[in-house]
XYZ file of C-alpha atoms in Angstrom:
416
model
C 54.297 0.361 8.420
C 56.873 2.174 8.660
C 55.018 5.681 10.772
C 55.829 7.971 7.744
C 54.319 6.399 5.778
C 51.474 6.216 7.667
C 51.507 9.431 9.051
C 50.912 10.733 5.000
C 47.227 8.152 4.795
C 44.244 9.327 4.829
C 42.200 8.693 7.796
C 40.631 5.613 5.722
C 43.451 3.998 5.253
C 44.649 4.380 8.294
C 42.109 2.773 10.026
C 43.159 -0.164 8.271
C 46.681 -0.468 8.263
C 47.654 0.799 11.326
C 50.690 -2.460 12.478
C 50.123 -4.316 15.656
C 52.597 -3.702 18.334
C 54.386 -7.383 17.923
C 54.652 -9.710 14.971
C 51.439 -12.554 15.406
C 52.933 -16.443 15.603
C 50.388 -17.412 12.703
C 50.428 -13.786 10.244
C 46.457 -12.964 11.288
C 45.853 -9.921 9.314
C 42.856 -9.236 12.498
C 44.222 -8.471 15.826
C 43.449 -12.098 18.401
C 41.755 -11.590 21.200
C 44.055 -12.220 24.301
C 41.234 -13.508 26.673
C 43.577 -13.769 29.497
C 43.707 -12.381 33.062
C 47.122 -12.593 33.404
C 50.573 -12.967 31.903
C 53.000 -15.230 32.327
C 57.200 -14.021 33.979
C 60.603 -15.099 33.184
C 62.270 -13.484 35.975
C 61.244 -11.853 39.570
C 63.296 -8.797 38.110
C 61.204 -8.718 34.729
C 57.977 -8.948 37.888
C 59.120 -5.792 39.069
C 59.878 -3.164 36.016
C 56.389 -4.089 35.124
C 54.240 -4.306 38.211
C 56.249 -0.218 38.359
C 55.651 0.463 35.210
C 59.585 0.526 34.381
C 58.343 -1.861 31.259
C 55.668 -1.425 28.853
C 54.360 -5.083 29.537
C 50.812 -5.975 30.316
C 50.480 -7.296 34.075
C 46.944 -8.297 34.006
C 43.523 -7.446 31.909
C 42.167 -4.653 33.866
C 45.346 -2.586 33.886
C 46.418 -3.415 29.703
C 45.483 -6.188 26.857
C 47.280 -5.961 24.222
C 44.133 -6.683 21.748
C 42.308 -3.588 23.575
C 45.733 -1.596 23.438
C 45.511 -2.060 19.720
C 42.175 -0.404 19.536
C 43.722 2.148 21.815
C 46.874 2.484 19.600
C 44.469 2.658 16.052
C 42.184 5.540 17.602
C 45.694 7.441 19.003
C 46.218 7.274 15.151
C 43.367 8.556 13.304
C 42.840 10.760 16.442
C 46.685 12.260 16.724
C 45.820 12.158 20.436
C 49.138 11.876 22.734
C 47.380 8.844 24.898
C 44.361 7.217 24.628
C 42.006 5.493 27.103
C 39.412 2.741 26.467
C 36.544 2.030 28.561
C 34.396 -0.282 29.336
C 31.556 1.961 28.373
C 30.685 6.003 27.574
C 29.669 6.798 31.024
C 32.332 4.813 32.313
C 35.539 7.260 30.088
C 33.584 10.220 31.782
C 33.177 9.241 35.286
C 36.660 8.325 34.753
C 37.922 11.155 33.651
C 36.168 13.609 35.588
C 37.770 11.798 38.673
C 41.236 11.784 37.407
C 40.927 15.958 38.168
C 38.374 16.949 39.437
C 38.026 17.264 43.709
C 35.635 18.288 46.570
C 35.235 22.216 46.480
C 35.463 21.874 42.875
C 33.173 23.251 40.063
C 32.960 22.265 36.276
C 31.634 24.706 33.897
C 28.209 22.941 31.150
C 25.531 22.956 29.629
C 21.557 22.957 31.371
C 21.147 20.627 27.348
C 22.855 17.626 27.902
C 22.223 13.740 27.956
C 20.487 12.651 30.324
C 22.772 9.748 32.357
C 25.776 12.577 32.111
C 23.615 15.464 33.294
C 22.364 13.102 36.646
C 26.327 11.901 36.480
C 27.139 15.940 37.547
C 24.052 17.176 39.084
C 23.882 14.470 40.994
C 26.295 12.158 41.557
C 29.263 14.242 41.689
C 27.648 16.274 42.976
C 27.394 13.853 46.100
C 31.338 14.135 46.082
C 31.360 17.778 46.532
C 31.942 18.404 42.868
C 30.079 21.378 41.638
C 27.457 21.821 38.165
C 27.441 24.647 36.909
C 24.726 24.615 34.316
C 25.111 28.157 31.847
C 24.726 28.726 28.170
C 27.345 27.781 26.507
C 26.695 29.696 23.466
C 27.374 32.910 25.247
C 31.246 34.045 26.213
C 29.552 36.903 28.418
C 27.688 33.376 30.785
C 30.943 31.201 30.594
C 33.392 33.938 31.233
C 30.891 34.304 34.259
C 30.551 31.164 35.569
C 34.664 30.299 35.308
C 36.347 31.017 39.274
C 38.956 29.452 40.866
C 37.955 26.590 41.464
C 37.378 25.192 38.042
C 38.262 22.166 36.904
C 36.860 20.975 33.204
C 34.948 23.380 31.108
C 32.399 20.508 29.685
C 30.016 19.828 26.429
C 28.898 17.808 24.401
C 29.695 19.402 20.399
C 26.054 18.564 19.477
C 24.037 18.133 22.075
C 21.777 15.502 22.018
C 18.539 15.925 21.906
C 18.353 19.534 21.917
C 20.900 19.741 19.046
C 23.291 22.952 20.587
C 26.058 23.623 19.117
C 28.298 26.010 20.652
C 31.729 27.432 19.501
C 34.851 25.096 19.681
C 36.975 27.784 19.359
C 35.446 30.602 21.326
C 35.351 28.458 24.542
C 38.821 27.291 23.635
C 40.133 30.623 23.960
C 37.907 31.137 27.325
C 39.700 27.964 28.421
C 43.060 29.784 27.850
C 42.712 32.842 29.531
C 41.045 31.429 32.110
C 43.632 27.781 32.397
C 41.043 25.462 32.575
C 40.741 22.597 30.815
C 37.850 22.373 27.687
C 36.135 18.917 27.651
C 34.381 17.724 24.893
C 32.008 14.538 24.686
C 32.631 14.558 20.564
C 30.017 11.183 20.025
C 28.540 12.537 17.176
C 30.280 13.059 14.633
C 33.715 10.887 14.489
C 36.607 11.564 14.971
C 38.036 10.518 10.948
C 36.049 13.799 9.831
C 35.937 15.975 12.945
C 39.504 16.545 14.186
C 38.526 18.112 18.158
C 42.114 18.558 19.035
C 42.256 21.304 15.875
C 39.267 23.340 17.681
C 40.881 24.017 20.758
C 39.783 20.429 22.840
C 42.456 18.678 25.033
C 40.574 15.918 26.371
C 38.124 14.076 24.019
C 35.930 11.636 25.166
C 33.966 9.274 22.532
C 31.095 6.459 23.079
C 32.768 4.059 20.812
C 29.591 2.671 21.302
C 28.494 4.378 18.477
C 29.346 4.879 15.373
C 32.825 2.807 15.842
C 31.486 0.149 17.110
C 30.097 -0.921 13.542
C 26.294 -1.318 14.252
C 25.890 -1.506 17.943
C 28.140 -4.759 18.544
C 29.588 -3.676 21.546
C 29.854 -1.713 25.074
C 32.260 1.255 24.788
C 34.170 4.466 25.675
C 37.397 6.226 25.140
C 39.765 8.893 26.474
C 41.504 11.238 23.546
C 44.215 13.659 25.440
C 46.221 15.659 23.340
C 48.366 16.850 26.059
C 47.510 21.039 24.814
C 46.681 21.571 28.174
C 49.205 23.162 30.940
C 48.432 20.918 34.457
C 50.659 22.679 36.779
C 47.484 25.030 36.415
C 44.868 22.505 37.356
C 45.627 22.226 41.774
C 45.023 18.330 41.618
C 47.099 17.142 38.909
C 49.846 20.163 39.534
C 52.102 17.300 41.561
C 52.097 15.173 38.402
C 53.557 17.616 36.018
C 57.685 16.741 35.473
C 57.248 13.034 37.302
C 56.857 11.461 34.068
C 57.210 11.410 30.082
C 53.753 11.666 29.872
C 51.128 14.514 30.746
C 49.996 14.639 33.977
C 46.203 13.799 33.014
C 47.253 10.416 31.579
C 49.778 9.395 34.230
C 46.801 9.995 36.623
C 44.086 8.338 34.444
C 46.327 5.535 33.409
C 48.282 5.267 36.926
C 45.542 5.250 38.987
C 41.944 6.342 37.971
C 40.964 3.535 35.720
C 43.635 0.913 37.519
C 41.196 1.817 40.968
C 37.846 1.966 39.586
C 38.274 -1.581 36.968
C 36.378 -0.066 34.496
C 38.557 -0.578 31.390
C 37.429 -2.017 27.785
C 37.133 -5.841 27.723
C 39.135 -7.878 24.764
C 35.431 -8.671 23.374
C 34.548 -5.475 23.053
C 38.113 -3.897 21.653
C 38.391 -7.075 18.664
C 34.970 -5.443 17.645
C 35.685 -2.467 18.059
C 38.246 -2.737 16.147
C 36.826 -4.092 12.853
C 34.488 -0.933 13.474
C 36.634 1.224 13.033
C 37.712 -0.462 9.246
C 34.521 1.016 7.961
C 33.363 3.298 9.990
C 34.163 6.579 7.557
C 32.494 5.369 4.938
C 29.253 4.073 7.439
C 29.108 7.040 8.808
C 28.876 9.504 5.256
C 26.650 7.858 4.173
C 24.168 7.720 7.205
C 25.092 11.755 7.395
C 23.941 12.000 4.133
C 20.749 10.264 4.218
C 20.397 12.525 7.797
C 20.497 15.550 5.668
C 18.587 14.990 3.103
C 15.648 13.501 5.350
C 15.705 16.147 8.368
C 14.823 18.290 4.989
C 12.988 16.664 3.421
C 10.423 16.635 6.869
C 10.382 20.404 6.438
C 7.777 19.639 3.956
C 5.720 16.995 5.401
C 2.225 17.662 7.141
C 1.819 17.863 10.784
C 5.355 17.986 11.208
C 6.180 21.509 13.716
C 9.935 21.224 13.253
C 12.909 19.836 12.569
C 15.663 19.991 14.325
C 18.939 19.572 12.429
C 22.229 22.069 12.736
C 22.722 21.338 8.982
C 19.933 22.489 8.414
C 20.193 26.432 7.088
C 17.362 27.732 9.084
C 19.446 26.355 11.593
C 19.829 28.945 14.624
C 23.214 27.383 14.701
C 24.061 26.228 11.312
C 26.861 28.590 10.587
C 28.958 27.371 13.353
C 28.440 23.893 12.355
C 28.817 24.423 9.019
C 32.213 25.921 10.186
C 32.581 23.079 12.843
C 31.941 19.765 10.733
C 30.742 20.643 7.059
C 27.389 20.020 5.737
C 26.539 16.779 7.296
C 26.369 17.395 11.154
C 26.030 13.762 12.305
C 23.707 11.475 11.895
C 21.501 12.012 14.404
C 17.686 14.317 14.167
C 14.566 15.440 15.632
C 10.931 17.002 15.379
C 8.066 18.040 16.800
C 5.001 16.811 16.195
C 2.246 18.679 17.905
C 1.683 16.892 20.438
C 2.983 14.011 23.469
C 0.047 12.396 21.927
C 0.904 12.462 18.353
C 4.024 11.582 19.455
C 2.716 8.849 20.581
C 0.984 6.913 17.827
C 4.207 8.286 15.445
C 5.958 5.574 17.388
C 3.585 3.134 17.510
C 2.549 3.936 13.510
C 6.463 3.127 12.591
C 7.009 0.085 10.439
C 10.129 -0.467 8.865
C 12.295 2.688 11.746
C 13.070 0.315 14.908
C 11.545 1.660 18.773
C 14.576 1.902 20.238
C 17.329 3.735 22.431
C 21.231 3.515 21.149
C 22.350 6.336 18.767
C 23.865 5.146 15.000
C 23.019 1.469 14.778
C 23.272 0.075 11.209
C 19.396 0.202 11.997
C 17.494 3.548 11.903
C 15.939 3.726 15.523
C 13.292 5.843 16.667
C 12.820 7.924 20.470
C 10.313 9.658 22.439
C 13.080 11.320 24.758
C 10.701 12.942 27.056
C 8.869 9.810 28.322
C 11.995 7.883 28.095
C 15.804 8.853 28.601
C 14.589 11.760 30.411
C 11.154 10.132 31.766
C 12.437 9.277 35.035
C 13.318 13.479 35.593
C 10.894 15.629 37.126
C 8.840 18.123 34.760
C 10.742 21.258 35.787
C 14.283 20.137 35.172
C 12.914 18.341 31.784
C 11.349 22.255 31.397
C 15.392 23.214 32.239
C 16.752 21.061 29.974
C 14.518 22.008 27.030
C 13.384 18.707 26.384
C 10.053 18.963 24.839
C 7.179 16.684 24.863
C 6.690 17.141 21.390
C 9.991 16.277 19.903
C 10.955 12.784 18.738
C 15.048 11.262 18.157
C 15.882 9.450 14.898
C 19.457 8.435 14.708
C 19.460 7.564 11.395
C 21.441 3.999 9.747
C 22.529 2.524 6.364
C 18.766 2.032 4.717
C 17.484 3.564 1.562
C 16.686 6.886 2.205
C 13.668 6.547 0.279
C 11.913 3.508 2.361
C 13.208 5.361 5.379
C 11.023 8.758 4.836
C 8.543 6.113 3.251
C 8.486 5.292 6.723
C 8.324 8.064 8.525
C 6.126 9.965 6.447
C 3.321 7.512 6.375
C 3.461 7.153 10.638
C 2.954 11.427 10.433
C 0.573 10.572 8.719
C -3.126 10.859 11.178
C-alpha cells in the first residue's frame, strides 16, 4: 500500500494494513516471527556497511530484528512519531530513555504521584548515579517553573497517575518546557496512542508500557519509546554534540547507536509478534473497556459503603476539565475507589467472585488490587503518605466483561 494512501486512513485501518518492509516469500498476511540471533552476509563489504550503520540491514537481534522492526514501524505509523524503539518491558523503556539524556549532576523534574517502580527508579536507582529526582506539583505552573534549572534534563510525568488519578495540563507543561529548553517526556500508558495523540499536546518523548493495552490481553511484556523529533537537542548538554551529525534526531541516534545496544533490553521477536496482533484490535478493545470503566465508576458513586470514587471521567473529579480536553469522556480503563478502612479493602478483595485478584493493567479480564499493601507495600509509610497512597484505596483495571456482571461482583463484595 502506498504511503500517501496509508496516511489518510483511520488508526483502526492503519493498524491492519501497514505493509511489511520486505515482501514475504509465502505471501503471509501476518508478519513472520524471525526467530534468529544472527544474519548472513554475502561479502565483507556488505558486513562492514551493516555493522557501521551505513546500511539498514540487520546484524544481530539484540540490536534489531525484522519482527520487532515491523512492530516499531506500525507504532510509528499510528503515532506519527519520527522514530520508535521497542523494549523488553515498560520499565526498560523508561530506564533507556533516562540513560540517553541524564548525567551525573543533572535532575529530572517530576511528580511524587508515580507508579511504584518508576518512583523507585527515580528516587533510588538513578540517585546512586548522581541524578536527582525533583518532586513537585506538576499541576501547578509556579512549582514547575521553580523546580527547573540549568541542570534539568527533562520534565517527566504519567498522563494519568497510577493510582492517584491526577491529570496535569500537558499544554501548560509543554509551554514551560519550551521556554526553559527542557524536553517533556510522558508515560502515556493509561490512554493508548490510537485515541490520544501525545505529540499534539507538546510531548517530545512518549513512553508506553506495551504490556498493557497493546499486548492484546496480557500476552507479553514490552515497552515503547516514541521520539517525535520536536525538541531542539542543541539545548541538551548531553546530546548537543550529536546534533547535525546524523539524519535522525540526536535522541534517536543516542538511543539506537549506543544506549539500547549497550543495555541489551530490546524486545524479543515473539513479543513483537504478539503485540503486532494486539495492535490490530487495540482501539476496539480500549473503547469497550473504557466505556465500561466510566459506567462502573458512575454506578459505584451510589453504592453504600463506598467512601469515594476516583476517575477523571466523572464530572466532579478535580481534574475532569483538563482530562476531558486531553482524553475525551473516557480517560482510560482504570479507576480507584476508597472504602472505610484497610480491613474493609481486604474483605472486599477476599469476597470477589468474578473479578481477578492480580496486578497488571488492561488485561482482557478485570483485575483488582490493594495498592498500599502490594505495589507500594515495601515503601516506608512516610513515603506512601508523600505519594498519596491511601490504605483505603482499591484499584480496578477494567476488562472486556459485561458491565452488569462486573457491577454485580463489585456490589456484592462491598456489601458487608
